[in-house]
């Protein structure tokens, strides 16, 4: 078995972590149990380019239980939990290519190892693997039945490819499923971003002026939780409707040029690039803290920050680099602009990843069953899968809900009854 | 000029109300100003079946300014503001057929008066007018270029008609525009429902156990605001995903059968019928209060409540009827199950109706321009109208937002840039 | 029977209101039931200068049931509910001297009528009656066993008198009881101030920039509820600790000079005078709305506002006067600067007044029993009364709480057990 | 120099931590700067029994700067940050006796080392040091000018001693200062308890049913923040007024016997003992999580839990022990029932400790100045110190507030101005 992980001796810590997370992933566990009998992916090669966390480990176990030959590689150089990857290799016999802190070249070497596995289904978190299959490894694409995409960022890239007629095989916008983005992006990113920032800085959030760039699902999750911890939250947006929602949700809304002067903590959650730029750093307060919770480390213009700085004090606290600008003000950059919730905390809690990964697992079963019907396009997750996942989740939480009565179903389908 | 209103002598109070509301409707005012020059509806007959409120008066003024011949009738027997209708007739020379508290027969007589006007565009709030044009007044339908629908309830009815191939002319789901339901249904219904309940009951909301049936946009608006006033909010739902959202928003979620036992105040916001039924009344606490904020007064099964009661004390407080059940428990029904926010308070604040009605006004201009292209179907509001409305609204609130840089636009359209 | 009320024919409406409120005042009702048997105030003359509302009516009924001869007068010219006073006279045979909208001279004439009653116990809401007994009616003071004070403002006045050795008889700072100010001032003022403002203006609170002057119990109640309705709340304070609390509760804190430029709605809740002054009006935005929810109408400098204005449009909407400044900006003053929650809404909900007035009633019993022990000073309510009220309230809400175990009681009284 | 720390080689990490915290403690830093000149404690021996954290290190540095000879020992066996103690010894030459995870015997050996230092002022966090000075080391008490107490728990012990006439020297209830408990207990404990629980469990708080035992300042801080993260919070209380406040703040209130059946996560913040007992464990759900954020590890009856369990899986995740009850249900106990915010996270953020420790530092200066006037009693911190601290804190946050005008000061001191 080929693999590349940091240190196999960490496996026992990793196994504890995987099993602990599994306790909070009852939907995925139920699917795993069923898959172990029905074996829907028997003999299929599958490669997953995902954050290598305890939750991902439980997805990988589920895919393995379904009969697939699974290989994992990292979707981000800083998010790998080395003890989890060790346990996956040692305890669960699932090959992993991922080392926390790996450089760009190793990162892509690992993605290529996952491609060498000759997968028929791929999983992506940011579309790096799919992109490789459309550029340097074009020849391997023909084999792909479908590829799943987990992030807003990745779906944006894939739609751009589809619009430009570059897409070579069907992709599934798992991110766009309600069971994914309404929960994972909102409650998951919301909590874990606050968590990552507190671990990195030990800041009191109460009374802190926090600027959230972006009021999409991630942004509103973070804004809601930062406010829940007592912060005064300011929103920047480029979309007028989202900006109005933010305003009527009680947040101050202003352009970044203004927010940059007022904020004490800045977090980007946009899926876009260079959202915080030189012109913004220049007017920030001394000791402003800047972090990113979007997928890629390009939301903050770090090269510009470096160029503006006369000195950088690395690691003044774990995950904190202090940039001294020429005007002598200090800017604290967290986790080198990488996803703060994965770099400084543990990423999304297992409870929400349960829904996202249950959707992924059921979708994998679906694409195998429907492989001949899938056009080369960006597909949504079928509503039936969403319903199955959400009902299983409610059940696992012991929440019962109402059923429509026959009379109500008839009413909703009719038009005659009025005032 | 034909019209039917309660009392013309109320006009001066109504005019004050209309002008006061106009202050909070700057987007509609800006459109009115432009329409007065471009006259996009010059000479067109238009009939609007809407809640006759100060905000609707400002929409009517805008349509009139655009050159249309406007007639108004009520979309609900209890929601008419009699002083507003008086002023519309007297001060603004706009015919109105609507009297607060009118009975069913007068209600329909008024709708028919609006049809007699031979409109080419109609506006609806609950689809009663459109339904009349598909049943008793079928022959009048041929003239209609398009009809606008303002509510979730109405859109459900229209889609049912379209699905059954019964629809006779194009309809516009104005309700489904983001500039409408994200604001009007959420912040408007949220605040005004709390407002109506407090006016009707003088209850302290703090510590009150409140059951909201439905976690759609209206439901979540009300839940958010009831919590904001200190209530403990319980949600009932029939949709698993909405139920999960409610749970993760920190609300208790349970079936109505259970909630009926625990609640002190019940509010329906579902768009469905008989959501609170005999089986629920039977187990409620003494002095439970029941109200509706959905479109029609069928969400609460009032006939069943009457049948179960040995006595009804009408009007123990304005808008409160006390039903004494055979088990001696008292159920207080507010506003006869009619929209509590319109019956006991003033409906949605002008500030949100500004967006809804600006969308309506621009859509009216749009359908005239595009009348030859509109298929007989349920149409969405074009994104350009939504953008125009939201940008005007931001401007009126003196909120500036960011613009995408050229680099960012390029990035969003590309797929190549990854880790 | 002497009395002076607006219109006895309003009595039936008033009675409905009193009985409805009584439903939400179970603690006071329980005390009334006991008093009707034990008659602790039998034959005593009692005068109460309070807001004449449905809740006060139920206090008056309780005092009457205890055997007292009760007379009521208003504690504010604008807060009298005329139908309640009619019912008190007609249905409950309790003399009332109070007319909504009475002028200053009638107001004081009414207070003097209450003094003419030769009370041995007085109740005050703002200390106007006690003040009269220390100035123009000095000779009547000798008879007073004790006077109860219901407000922060009144307690400040009384302590000033005590500090200056001017106090002539014992007074009870009922306001300072936890069962009073923690609930009435916070949850009562909080909700009813929002309620009064919405009724007066029909404003959407969501997204509105609201400036609350004062972060005492009333101020924080209002700030909490305004935020709960979606407003962005700014706090002004003179006390550094309260200002820090406000900041860490997530509110912006700034001086009024700055807030005046930014706010859209201003509410004073300070117990002080001229908190909003000419220098503030001058820099406000066009259509800024200004209201007071503190006891007296001196928190806003209305004389200055008048002087600055070239024109006043009275009653542009009920409870709204529009002042046109010389710079053409419009300032909307609500309810002539009187308590907005009583002038435009119904004051504190019965549910909280239940606690305040239960404390008042038990305190009246207490001072009669202890009349010989009471020094001429400002007294706190004894802890036993607070415990009785709070336990009865919990019971009426069907809330059970834990009891200390014997082991826990011992532990709390010991010092030995450490790490 | 005598000391006992875990590992001096950790000093550089500790120093980083201390300096990082210092950035968020501007009030203490300003005092340190002044003390370095005025040297108010020159030559005094001082012993502090506190949590050995980065924040405490900055207090120790301040005391040292004031001229004192400072020795530190731990106030809790699990809360010592070993790298901070290493840096204090190595970099700041301040003797520390504290090792994270030390047993009870070492813990008391360390306290005795601090007493051997012959202090004239002592600092306590839970009253263990003072208790030792009243029991085993009675003879050393004569020297003490005053001792400061930082916690609610400690103040309860000290008042019990004073009530029993056992107290031997003056003590200062620093905890009772507004600048301490309103901030540190509420915002500090609130945030750090949520932080500790998330780090220990990686739980999603959204939708979790969380039971908080106690609605004192710590309890309400935690309840507020847990709700802010989306949890459904249930409060248990023994005090009727606090229970009513919790109810009107929108929390469910119930006895622990009931809450034990419903909760998923339990946190004790009471200052009492055995708040969660065998009868409660017995009815809990499978995988219930139990944690303590009160001072001592006696709030949860861990001996009873052990006795009820057939097996204990230690450390199934860091800081988590899983107890398997005889009914096969699993109870997860966090951090062995020690303060979860210090054991699993970093304790209170520096920003709030700044206020608490600034109060401590100024109080130390004060007791030296006033040593002859201090009775043997439990003293409050003088209001002047509170004002100084709160004003410095506001200044450090760049928050400006209003000043009373001369007219307002006169008004507050007068009684004559009424309606």
Coordinates of C-alpha atoms in Angstrom, one line a residue, chain A residues 13 16-17 20 23-24 55 187-188 190-192 194-195 198-208 224-231 264 285 287 289 314-318 320 322 330 332 334 346-352 397-398, chain D residues 13 16-17 20 23-24 55 187-188 190-192 194-195 198-208 224-231 264 285 287 289 314-318 320 322 330 332 334 346-352 397-398:
Chain A
X13 CA -4.5 9.7 18.8
X16 CA -9.6 8.3 19.1
X17 CA -10.5 11.4 17.2
X20 CA -15.2 10.4 18.7
X23 CA -20.5 9.5 17.5
X24 CA -21.7 12.8 16.1
X55 CA -15.0 13.7 9.7
X187 CA -23.6 26.8 11.4
X188 CA -20.3 24.9 10.7
X190 CA -20.0 30.2 11.8
X191 CA -18.9 28.3 14.9
X192 CA -15.6 27.1 13.8
X194 CA -15.1 32.0 15.9
X195 CA -13.4 29.0 17.5
X198 CA -10.3 32.7 19.7
X199 CA -7.7 29.8 19.8
X200 CA -5.3 31.8 17.6
X201 CA -5.7 35.1 19.5
X202 CA -7.3 34.5 22.9
X203 CA -9.3 37.6 22.1
X204 CA -12.4 38.6 24.1
X205 CA -15.0 38.8 21.3
X206 CA -17.4 40.9 23.5
X207 CA -17.2 44.5 22.4
X208 CA -14.8 43.8 19.6
X224 CA -24.4 35.5 13.6
X225 CA -22.0 33.7 15.9
X226 CA -19.6 36.7 16.3
X227 CA -22.5 38.8 17.4
X228 CA -23.6 35.9 19.6
X229 CA -20.2 36.2 21.4
X230 CA -20.8 40.0 21.9
X231 CA -18.9 41.5 19.0
X264 CA -10.3 45.5 15.0
X285 CA -5.6 50.5 13.2
X287 CA -2.8 45.7 15.9
X289 CA -6.1 41.2 13.1
X314 CA 6.7 35.3 12.6
X315 CA 4.7 33.3 15.1
X316 CA 4.4 35.9 17.9
X317 CA 1.8 33.5 19.0
X318 CA 0.9 30.2 17.3
X320 CA -0.1 34.7 14.4
X322 CA 2.9 40.3 13.0
X330 CA 1.2 46.3 13.3
X332 CA -1.5 40.5 12.7
X334 CA -3.6 34.6 11.2
X346 CA -10.7 21.6 14.1
X347 CA -12.9 22.7 11.1
X348 CA -16.5 22.1 11.1
X349 CA -18.0 20.0 13.9
X350 CA -18.8 16.4 13.1
X351 CA -22.5 17.1 13.6
X352 CA -22.8 19.2 10.5
X397 CA -31.7 14.3 17.0
X398 CA -35.0 12.8 18.3
Chain D
X13 CA 6.8 29.9 24.5
X16 CA 5.5 35.0 23.9
X17 CA 2.2 34.2 25.6
X20 CA 0.8 38.7 23.7
X23 CA -1.0 43.8 24.5
X24 CA -4.6 43.3 25.6
X55 CA -2.6 37.3 32.5
X187 CA -18.0 38.1 29.6
X188 CA -14.8 36.2 30.6
X190 CA -19.1 33.2 29.3
X191 CA -16.8 33.1 26.4
X192 CA -14.1 30.9 27.9
X194 CA -18.0 27.9 25.6
X195 CA -14.4 27.9 24.3
X198 CA -15.8 23.3 22.1
X199 CA -12.1 22.5 22.4
X200 CA -12.8 19.5 24.6
X201 CA -15.7 18.0 22.6
X202 CA -15.7 19.6 19.1
X203 CA -19.4 19.8 19.5
X204 CA -21.7 21.9 17.3
X205 CA -23.4 24.2 19.8
X206 CA -26.2 25.1 17.4
X207 CA -29.3 23.2 18.4
X208 CA -27.7 21.5 21.4
X224 CA -25.8 34.3 26.9
X225 CA -22.9 33.0 25.0
X226 CA -24.2 29.4 24.6
X227 CA -27.4 30.9 23.2
X228 CA -25.2 33.1 21.0
X229 CA -23.8 30.0 19.5
X230 CA -27.2 28.6 18.8
X231 CA -27.8 26.4 21.8
X264 CA -27.3 17.0 26.2
X285 CA -29.5 10.6 28.1
X287 CA -23.7 10.4 25.9
X289 CA -21.7 15.6 28.6
X314 CA -10.2 7.6 30.4
X315 CA -9.3 10.2 27.8
X316 CA -11.4 9.0 24.9
X317 CA -10.6 12.5 23.7
X318 CA -8.4 15.0 25.5
X320 CA -13.0 13.7 28.1
X322 CA -16.4 8.4 29.5
X330 CA -22.5 6.8 28.8
X332 CA -18.8 12.1 29.4
X334 CA -14.9 16.9 31.0
X346 CA -6.9 29.5 28.2
X347 CA -9.2 30.9 30.9
X348 CA -10.5 34.4 30.7
X349 CA -9.2 36.5 27.9
X350 CA -6.6 39.0 28.8
X351 CA -8.9 41.9 27.9
X352 CA -11.2 41.2 30.9
X397 CA -10.8 51.1 24.0
X398 CA -11.0 54.6 22.5

